[in-house]
Short mmCIF file of C-alpha atoms in Angstrom, two decimals:
data_model
loop_
_atom_site.label_atom_id
_atom_site.label_comp_id
_atom_site.label_asym_id
_atom_site.label_seq_id
_atom_site.Cartn_x
_atom_site.Cartn_y
_atom_site.Cartn_z
CA MET A 1 117.45 91.98 95.43
CA SER A 2 121.08 90.89 94.91
CA LYS A 3 119.80 87.62 93.42
CA LYS A 4 117.66 89.58 90.95
CA ILE A 5 120.65 91.68 89.95
CA PHE A 6 122.70 88.52 89.36
CA THR A 7 119.92 87.14 87.16
CA MET A 8 119.76 90.36 85.11
CA LEU A 9 123.53 90.45 84.70
CA SER A 10 123.45 86.84 83.51
CA LEU A 11 120.83 87.80 80.93
CA ALA A 12 123.02 90.70 79.79
CA LEU A 13 125.90 88.29 79.30
CA MET A 14 123.72 85.98 77.23
CA LEU A 15 122.52 88.91 75.12
CA SER A 16 126.13 89.95 74.50
CA LEU A 17 126.80 86.47 73.12
CA ILE A 18 123.97 86.64 70.56
CA PRO A 19 125.59 86.42 67.10
CA LYS A 20 125.48 89.63 65.10
CA PHE A 21 123.47 89.20 61.90
CA SER A 22 125.34 90.29 58.82
CA PHE A 23 123.55 89.51 55.59
CA THR A 24 124.27 90.63 52.10
CA VAL A 25 121.86 90.27 49.22
CA ASP A 26 123.91 88.79 46.40
CA ALA A 27 124.20 90.87 43.28
CA ALA A 28 121.53 89.90 40.80
CA THR A 29 122.62 87.70 37.93
CA THR A 30 122.04 89.24 34.51
CA CYS A 31 118.77 87.96 33.14
CA SER A 32 118.71 87.92 29.38
CA THR A 33 115.83 85.42 29.23
CA LYS A 34 112.45 85.14 30.92
CA GLN A 35 113.59 82.02 32.83
CA GLU A 36 116.67 83.78 34.17
CA CYS A 37 114.48 86.65 35.38
CA ASN A 38 112.17 84.14 37.11
CA ASP A 39 115.18 82.53 38.78
CA ILE A 40 116.37 85.91 40.05
CA ILE A 41 112.88 86.71 41.35
CA SER A 42 112.63 83.32 43.09
CA GLU A 43 116.02 83.72 44.74
CA ALA A 44 115.23 87.26 45.89
CA GLN A 45 111.87 86.13 47.31
CA SER A 46 113.66 83.37 49.25
CA GLN A 47 116.11 85.93 50.60
CA ILE A 48 113.25 88.22 51.62
CA SER A 49 111.56 85.34 53.48
CA ASP A 50 114.81 84.53 55.27
CA LEU A 51 115.41 88.20 56.12
CA LYS A 52 111.87 88.56 57.50
CA SER A 53 112.47 85.57 59.80
CA LYS A 54 115.68 87.11 61.05
CA GLU A 55 113.98 90.48 61.49
CA ALA A 56 111.38 88.75 63.68
CA ALA A 57 114.17 87.13 65.73
CA VAL A 58 115.93 90.47 66.19
CA GLN A 59 112.63 92.17 67.10
CA LYS A 60 112.05 89.49 69.73
CA GLU A 61 115.48 90.25 71.21
CA ILE A 62 114.69 93.98 71.14
CA ASP A 63 111.43 93.31 73.01
CA ILE A 64 113.32 91.31 75.65
CA VAL A 65 115.92 94.05 76.06
CA GLU A 66 113.25 96.77 76.29
CA GLY A 67 111.39 94.71 78.91
CA ASP A 68 114.58 94.29 80.95
CA MET A 69 115.28 98.00 80.60
CA GLY A 70 111.84 98.81 82.00
CA THR A 71 112.38 96.45 84.94
CA THR A 72 115.87 97.84 85.58
CA ILE A 73 114.67 101.46 85.50
CA GLN A 74 111.96 100.53 88.02
CA LYS A 75 114.56 98.86 90.26
CA ILE A 76 116.79 101.93 90.05
CA SER A 77 113.86 104.13 91.05
CA GLU A 78 113.02 101.86 94.01
CA THR A 79 116.67 101.81 95.09
CA GLU A 80 116.94 105.59 94.93
CA THR A 81 113.78 105.87 97.02
CA ALA A 82 115.24 103.48 99.60
CA ILE A 83 118.50 105.46 99.66
CA SER A 84 116.51 108.64 100.26
CA GLU A 85 114.68 106.98 103.17
CA PHE A 86 117.96 105.84 104.72
CA GLU A 87 119.34 109.36 104.37
CA LYS A 88 116.33 110.67 106.30
CA LYS A 89 116.78 108.04 109.02
CA ILE A 90 120.49 108.82 109.27
CA SER A 91 119.64 112.52 109.65
CA ILE A 92 117.19 111.67 112.47
CA LYS A 93 119.83 109.53 114.21
CA GLU A 94 122.37 112.33 113.90
CA ASN A 95 119.92 114.71 115.58
CA GLU A 96 119.26 112.16 118.35
CA ILE A 97 123.00 111.69 118.84
CA LYS A 98 123.48 115.44 119.00
CA ASN A 99 120.66 115.77 121.58
CA SER A 100 122.10 112.90 123.61
CA GLU A 101 125.56 114.45 123.56
CA ASN A 102 124.07 117.79 124.69
CA GLU A 103 122.19 116.02 127.51
CA ILE A 104 125.37 114.27 128.65
CA LYS A 105 127.24 117.57 128.59
CA LYS A 106 124.48 119.20 130.69
CA LEU A 107 124.54 116.35 133.22
CA GLU A 108 128.29 116.50 133.41
CA ASN A 109 128.04 120.26 134.12
CA ASP A 110 125.47 119.54 136.89
CA ILE A 111 127.79 116.95 138.37
CA GLN A 112 130.69 119.37 138.24
CA GLU A 113 128.63 122.06 139.99
CA LEU A 114 127.54 119.59 142.65
CA LYS A 115 131.12 118.44 143.10
CA GLU A 116 132.15 122.03 143.71
CA VAL A 117 129.41 122.50 146.33
CA VAL A 118 130.36 119.25 148.08
CA ALA A 119 134.02 120.16 147.90
CA GLU A 120 133.33 123.48 149.58
CA ARG A 121 131.37 121.79 152.33
CA MET A 122 134.17 119.30 152.84
CA ARG A 123 136.69 122.11 153.15
CA VAL A 124 134.53 123.72 155.86
CA SER A 125 134.13 120.39 157.61
CA GLN A 126 137.90 119.83 157.58
CA ARG A 127 138.43 123.07 159.50
CA LEU A 128 136.12 121.87 162.23
CA SER A 129 136.31 118.63 164.08
CA ARG A 130 133.23 116.54 164.40
CA GLY A 131 133.09 117.32 168.14
CA ASN A 132 133.43 121.05 167.64
CA THR A 133 130.72 120.89 164.99
CA ILE A 134 128.39 119.17 167.42
CA LEU A 135 129.30 121.62 170.19
CA GLN A 136 128.70 124.53 167.85
CA VAL A 137 125.33 123.15 166.84
CA LEU A 138 124.54 122.52 170.54
CA SER A 139 125.58 126.00 171.60
CA GLU A 140 123.51 127.60 168.90
CA SER A 141 120.45 125.53 169.77
CA ASP A 142 117.75 126.95 171.99
CA SER A 143 116.70 123.55 173.28
CA ILE A 144 117.43 119.90 172.92
CA VAL A 145 114.68 119.72 170.30
CA ASP A 146 116.29 122.51 168.33
CA PHE A 147 119.67 120.75 168.65
CA ILE A 148 118.28 117.51 167.24
CA ARG A 149 116.62 119.39 164.37
CA ARG A 150 119.83 121.24 163.50
CA LEU A 151 121.85 118.06 163.63
CA ARG A 152 119.37 116.35 161.29
CA VAL A 153 119.75 119.23 158.80
CA VAL A 154 123.52 118.76 158.75
CA ASN A 155 123.14 115.03 158.16
CA HIS A 156 120.45 115.65 155.53
CA PHE A 157 122.74 117.80 153.42
CA ALA A 158 125.42 115.15 153.48
CA GLU A 159 122.97 112.41 152.50
CA SER A 160 121.30 114.60 149.84
CA ASP A 161 124.64 115.39 148.24
CA ALA A 162 125.50 111.69 148.05
CA GLU A 163 122.12 110.82 146.57
CA SER A 164 122.33 113.60 143.97
CA MET A 165 125.79 112.44 142.97
CA ASP A 166 124.54 108.86 142.57
CA GLU A 167 121.50 109.97 140.59
CA LEU A 168 123.49 112.17 138.24
CA SER A 169 126.09 109.45 137.73
CA LEU A 170 123.32 107.00 136.83
CA LEU A 171 121.82 109.44 134.32
CA VAL A 172 125.22 109.98 132.70
CA SER A 173 125.69 106.21 132.39
CA GLN A 174 122.27 105.83 130.83
CA GLN A 175 122.89 108.63 128.34
CA GLN A 176 126.27 107.20 127.43
CA ALA A 177 124.68 103.81 126.79
CA MET A 178 121.96 105.44 124.67
CA LEU A 179 124.62 107.40 122.75
CA ALA A 180 126.56 104.22 122.04
CA THR A 181 123.37 102.54 120.76
CA LEU A 182 122.53 105.51 118.53
CA LYS A 183 126.02 105.48 117.03
CA VAL A 184 125.70 101.76 116.26
CA GLN A 185 122.30 102.36 114.64
CA LYS A 186 123.72 105.23 112.60
CA GLN A 187 126.59 103.01 111.44
CA GLU A 188 124.16 100.26 110.40
CA LEU A 189 122.05 102.77 108.45
CA ALA A 190 125.15 104.13 106.74
CA GLU A 191 126.23 100.59 105.77
CA ASN A 192 122.77 99.81 104.38
CA LYS A 193 122.82 103.06 102.41
CA ALA A 194 126.29 102.26 101.02
CA SER A 195 125.07 98.79 99.99
CA LEU A 196 122.11 100.32 98.15
CA GLU A 197 124.39 102.81 96.41
CA VAL A 198 126.54 99.93 95.15
CA GLU A 199 123.36 98.19 93.98
CA ARG A 200 122.23 101.36 92.20
CA GLU A 201 125.60 101.61 90.42
CA THR A 202 125.28 97.98 89.35
CA LEU A 203 121.76 98.54 88.03
CA THR A 204 122.80 101.72 86.22
CA ALA A 205 125.70 99.87 84.57
CA TYR A 206 123.30 97.10 83.55
CA GLN A 207 120.87 99.68 82.12
CA GLU A 208 123.69 101.20 80.04
CA LYS A 209 124.61 97.74 78.78
CA LEU A 210 121.00 97.09 77.79
CA GLU A 211 120.82 100.42 75.97
CA GLN A 212 123.98 99.55 74.06
CA GLN A 213 122.55 96.12 73.26
CA LYS A 214 119.34 97.74 72.02
CA GLN A 215 121.31 100.10 69.76
CA GLU A 216 123.26 97.18 68.30
CA LEU A 217 120.03 95.25 67.68
CA ALA A 218 118.47 98.34 66.07
CA LYS A 219 121.44 98.56 63.70
CA GLN A 220 121.01 94.89 62.84
CA MET A 221 117.31 95.49 62.20
CA GLN A 222 118.11 98.48 59.98
CA GLN A 223 120.63 96.42 58.03
CA LEU A 224 118.14 93.57 57.59
CA GLU A 225 115.46 96.00 56.41
CA SER A 226 117.91 97.54 53.96
CA GLU A 227 118.81 94.10 52.61
CA ARG A 228 115.14 93.17 52.35
CA LEU A 229 114.33 96.39 50.47
CA SER A 230 117.29 95.75 48.19
CA ALA A 231 115.95 92.26 47.47
CA ALA A 232 112.50 93.74 46.82
CA GLU A 233 114.11 96.20 44.41
CA ILE A 234 115.78 93.29 42.62
CA ILE A 235 112.39 91.62 42.21
CA SER A 236 110.85 94.83 40.90
CA ILE A 237 113.65 95.35 38.37
CA ALA A 238 113.60 91.71 37.30
CA GLU A 239 109.81 91.84 36.86
CA GLU A 240 110.13 94.93 34.70
CA GLN A 241 113.01 93.41 32.74
CA LYS A 242 110.98 90.24 32.17
CA LYS A 243 108.09 92.34 30.90
CA ILE A 244 110.44 94.19 28.57
CA LEU A 245 111.91 90.91 27.32
CA GLU A 246 108.41 89.68 26.58
CA GLN A 247 107.45 92.84 24.70
CA THR A 248 110.65 94.15 23.10
CA PRO A 249 113.83 92.84 21.50
CA PRO A 250 117.04 92.86 23.57
CA PRO A 251 119.05 96.12 23.77
CA PRO A 252 121.06 96.86 20.65
CA VAL A 253 124.71 95.92 20.80
CA SER A 254 126.97 98.97 20.91
CA SER A 255 130.48 98.83 19.55
CA GLY A 256 131.90 102.23 20.45
CA GLY A 257 132.11 105.42 18.44
CA SER A 258 132.26 109.13 19.17
CA SER A 259 129.90 111.79 20.38
CA SER A 260 129.61 115.54 20.47
CA SER A 261 130.45 115.62 24.21
CA GLY A 262 133.93 114.20 23.63
CA GLY A 263 133.63 111.93 26.66
CA VAL A 264 133.89 108.58 24.86
CA ILE A 265 136.25 105.78 25.90
CA SER A 266 137.32 103.40 23.16
CA GLY A 267 135.82 99.94 23.59
CA THR A 268 132.80 100.98 25.63
CA GLY A 269 131.42 103.88 23.64
CA PHE A 270 129.96 105.71 26.69
CA MET A 271 129.57 109.47 26.62
CA ILE A 272 129.36 112.02 29.42
CA PRO A 273 125.60 112.16 30.24
CA LEU A 274 125.51 115.92 31.03
CA ALA A 275 125.82 118.38 28.14
CA THR A 276 128.19 120.76 29.94
CA GLY A 277 129.49 120.97 33.50
CA TYR A 278 131.97 119.55 36.00
CA VAL A 279 132.28 116.76 38.59
CA SER A 280 130.94 118.05 41.93
CA CYS A 281 131.19 114.81 43.94
CA GLU A 282 133.18 111.70 43.06
CA PHE A 283 132.09 108.09 43.45
CA MET A 284 131.95 107.35 47.22
CA CYS A 285 132.91 110.94 48.07
CA TYR A 286 130.92 110.19 51.21
CA PRO A 287 129.61 106.84 52.61
CA ASN A 288 127.04 105.07 50.40
CA HIS A 289 127.40 107.60 47.57
CA THR A 290 127.13 105.00 44.82
CA GLY A 291 127.44 107.32 41.85
CA ILE A 292 129.20 110.41 40.58
CA ASP A 293 127.60 113.88 40.72
CA LEU A 294 127.78 116.18 37.70
CA ALA A 295 126.80 119.83 38.03
CA ASN A 296 126.57 122.98 35.90
CA TYR A 297 126.27 125.88 38.36
CA GLY A 298 122.61 125.16 39.12
CA ASP A 299 121.42 125.52 35.52
CA THR A 300 118.32 123.30 35.45
CA SER A 301 118.05 123.67 31.66
CA THR A 302 121.26 121.67 31.14
CA PRO A 303 120.38 118.60 28.98
CA VAL A 304 120.85 115.07 30.33
CA TYR A 305 121.77 112.46 27.69
CA ALA A 306 121.75 108.67 27.53
CA ALA A 307 125.38 107.64 28.02
CA GLN A 308 124.95 104.65 25.69
CA ALA A 309 122.29 103.02 23.52
CA GLY A 310 119.91 100.73 25.36
CA THR A 311 116.41 100.01 26.67
CA VAL A 312 114.65 102.17 29.29
CA ILE A 313 113.63 99.98 32.23
CA ARG A 314 112.63 102.75 34.65
CA ALA A 315 111.33 106.26 34.00
CA GLY A 316 109.46 108.26 36.62
CA TRP A 317 109.55 109.32 40.25
CA HIS A 318 111.45 107.81 43.18
CA SER A 319 111.58 109.16 46.75
CA ALA A 320 115.39 109.23 46.75
CA TYR A 321 116.22 109.56 43.03
CA GLY A 322 113.43 112.02 42.29
CA ASN A 323 112.73 112.22 38.54
CA HIS A 324 115.00 109.54 37.13
CA VAL A 325 115.68 107.12 34.28
CA MET A 326 117.32 103.66 34.26
CA ILE A 327 118.66 102.20 31.04
CA THR A 328 120.10 98.72 30.34
CA HIS A 329 122.83 98.43 27.73
CA ASN A 330 124.29 95.49 25.84
CA VAL A 331 127.90 96.49 25.18
CA ASN A 332 129.74 93.80 23.23
CA GLY A 333 127.66 91.14 24.97
CA GLN A 334 128.00 92.66 28.46
CA ILE A 335 124.86 93.94 30.18
CA LEU A 336 125.29 97.28 32.00
CA THR A 337 122.74 99.56 33.65
CA THR A 338 122.97 103.34 34.02
CA VAL A 339 120.92 105.57 36.35
CA TYR A 340 120.20 109.30 35.82
CA ALA A 341 118.72 110.87 38.97
CA HIS A 342 117.34 114.19 40.35
CA MET A 343 116.25 115.49 36.94
CA HIS A 344 114.30 118.76 36.83
CA SER A 345 111.09 117.50 35.25
CA ALA A 346 109.46 114.19 34.34
CA PRO A 347 111.62 112.04 32.03
CA TYR A 348 111.34 112.60 28.30
CA VAL A 349 111.42 108.82 27.67
CA SER A 350 109.23 105.91 28.81
CA VAL A 351 109.72 102.33 30.01
CA GLY A 352 110.46 99.90 27.17
CA GLN A 353 111.65 102.61 24.82
CA GLN A 354 114.81 101.94 22.79
CA VAL A 355 117.19 104.92 22.99
CA SER A 356 120.38 105.79 21.19
CA ARG A 357 123.49 107.18 22.75
CA GLY A 358 122.95 110.93 23.15
CA THR A 359 119.14 110.72 23.38
CA GLN A 360 117.99 113.50 25.72
CA LEU A 361 116.35 112.06 28.83
CA GLY A 362 115.51 115.36 30.55
CA THR A 363 117.39 118.22 32.22
CA MET A 364 119.56 118.42 35.32
CA GLY A 365 117.56 119.16 38.48
CA ASN A 366 117.17 119.01 42.22
CA THR A 367 114.36 116.51 42.87
CA GLY A 368 114.18 113.66 45.38
CA ASN A 369 116.84 113.40 48.08
CA SER A 370 119.00 116.16 46.62
CA PHE A 371 120.68 119.32 47.85
CA GLY A 372 121.33 121.59 44.88
CA ALA A 373 120.76 121.03 41.17
CA HIS A 374 122.98 118.27 39.73
CA LEU A 375 122.86 114.93 37.90
CA HIS A 376 123.52 111.84 40.02
CA PHE A 377 124.88 109.19 37.62
CA GLU A 378 125.31 105.50 38.53
CA VAL A 379 126.67 102.48 36.62
CA TYR A 380 125.93 98.82 37.42
CA GLU A 381 127.58 95.81 35.84
CA GLY A 382 124.51 93.70 35.11
CA TYR A 383 121.04 94.92 35.99
CA TYR A 384 120.32 97.52 38.70
CA ASN A 385 121.27 96.13 42.10
CA TYR A 386 121.73 98.88 44.66
CA PRO A 387 124.16 99.40 46.40
CA TYR A 388 126.53 97.36 44.20
CA ALA A 389 127.30 100.12 41.73
CA VAL A 390 130.75 100.59 40.17
CA ASN A 391 132.71 103.76 39.61
CA PRO A 392 131.43 105.44 36.41
CA ARG A 393 135.04 106.41 35.69
CA ASN A 394 135.56 102.76 34.75
CA TYR A 395 133.58 103.56 31.60
CA ILE A 396 133.79 107.34 31.13
CA SER A 397 136.75 109.68 31.37
CA PHE A 398 135.47 112.80 33.15
CA PRO A 399 137.69 115.87 32.74
CA SER A 400 137.67 118.63 35.37
CA SER A 401 135.07 120.43 33.24
CA TRP A 402 133.69 120.18 29.70
#
C-alpha cells in the first residue's frame, strides 16, 4: 500500500507542475469594411478552435484528478476499516491480558495460602523432634498396622504440599509467559494501527491536494469558456456589423455640439443617456462591472437616450443585459460603441437604424441580470468586445445628479 501512496503522491506532484492556462481574447480590431470584418471573424474562429482544444486538455486533467480522488477516497475507507479492525483486536488482547493478570493474581494468592499452611506445619514440626514425632505416632497407634498408616499420612501431607507448590509455581510461570506474549501481540497491533493512521493522514492530505487541483482546473475551464464565449460574441458582432456595412452607409461623423441634458464634453459630443437621475454605481464599483449605473429612484418611465449619433447594431433581449441597445458611433474618424442595458420594455429602435444624439431608445428598467431599476451604460473603443470596456467618464462628465 505504501508503494501505491508513493505513486499517487508522484502524480499529485506532476499535476501541480501542469502550466496554468491564461488566455485572453484580443480586443477586436475596428472593422470599417467587409474584409476587415471577415478578418476579425476568422481570427476569432481560430481563437475559439484553440480554446476548445485547451478546454479538452483541461477536461482530461479534471477526469484524471476525479479518478484519483475516487481511488483515494476508496483507499481511505479501506484504511479506516482496517484501523477499526485493529482497534477491535487490541480490545480483545487487552481483555485477555486482564484475564491473564487476574489468573496470575489468583494463583499467587493460592501459593501464598499454601505457603502459610506449610509454614504452620513446619513450625509444629520444629517443636517436635523427628523421634518424638514417631514415638507420638507410635503411642497413639492401636497396632503396628495403624502406626504404619499414620506415618504414611504424615509423609503424604509433606509430599502433597511439595507437589502443590511445584504445580502452582508451574502455572504461574505459564501464565507469566502467556502474559508476556499477549503484551507483545498488543504492542504489534498498536504499531500496525499507528502505521495505518499515518497512511490515512497521508491519503487525506493527498485527497485535499487533489480537491485543490480540481478547483484550480475548474477555474481554468471557466476562464477558457468565458474567453470562448467572448470570441463567439466578437464573431456575432462582426457578422452583424458586416451585414450593416452591406446594407447601410457608415455611421455619420459627429463633431460635438450641445444637448438638453447638459452632459456634453467638447470634442466628443456625448450626452448623458438618462433624462434625469444620478450615478448609483461607478465603473468597476465591483469586479467585472464594465459600465456605469445611472438611476432615478426606480422610475421606469425615465427616458433613455442615444448618447451620440450612430448606427444600431443590437436591439433586443439578452440574458444578462435584458432589453438593451448597442450603437456604433464614428466620432471624428474614431469608432466607439455604447451599450444601454436593463431597459423596461423592448427597444424603440431596430438593428441597422441610424439614430441621432438624443434619440429615445426606451425607458430605464430592471430586466436581465439586474437588481433594481437603473440604466447600465457601457462604452467600448472600437466595436463591442466584452469585457474590454472603458470608463464612460472618459467621454461624459457625470455630475452627482442632473
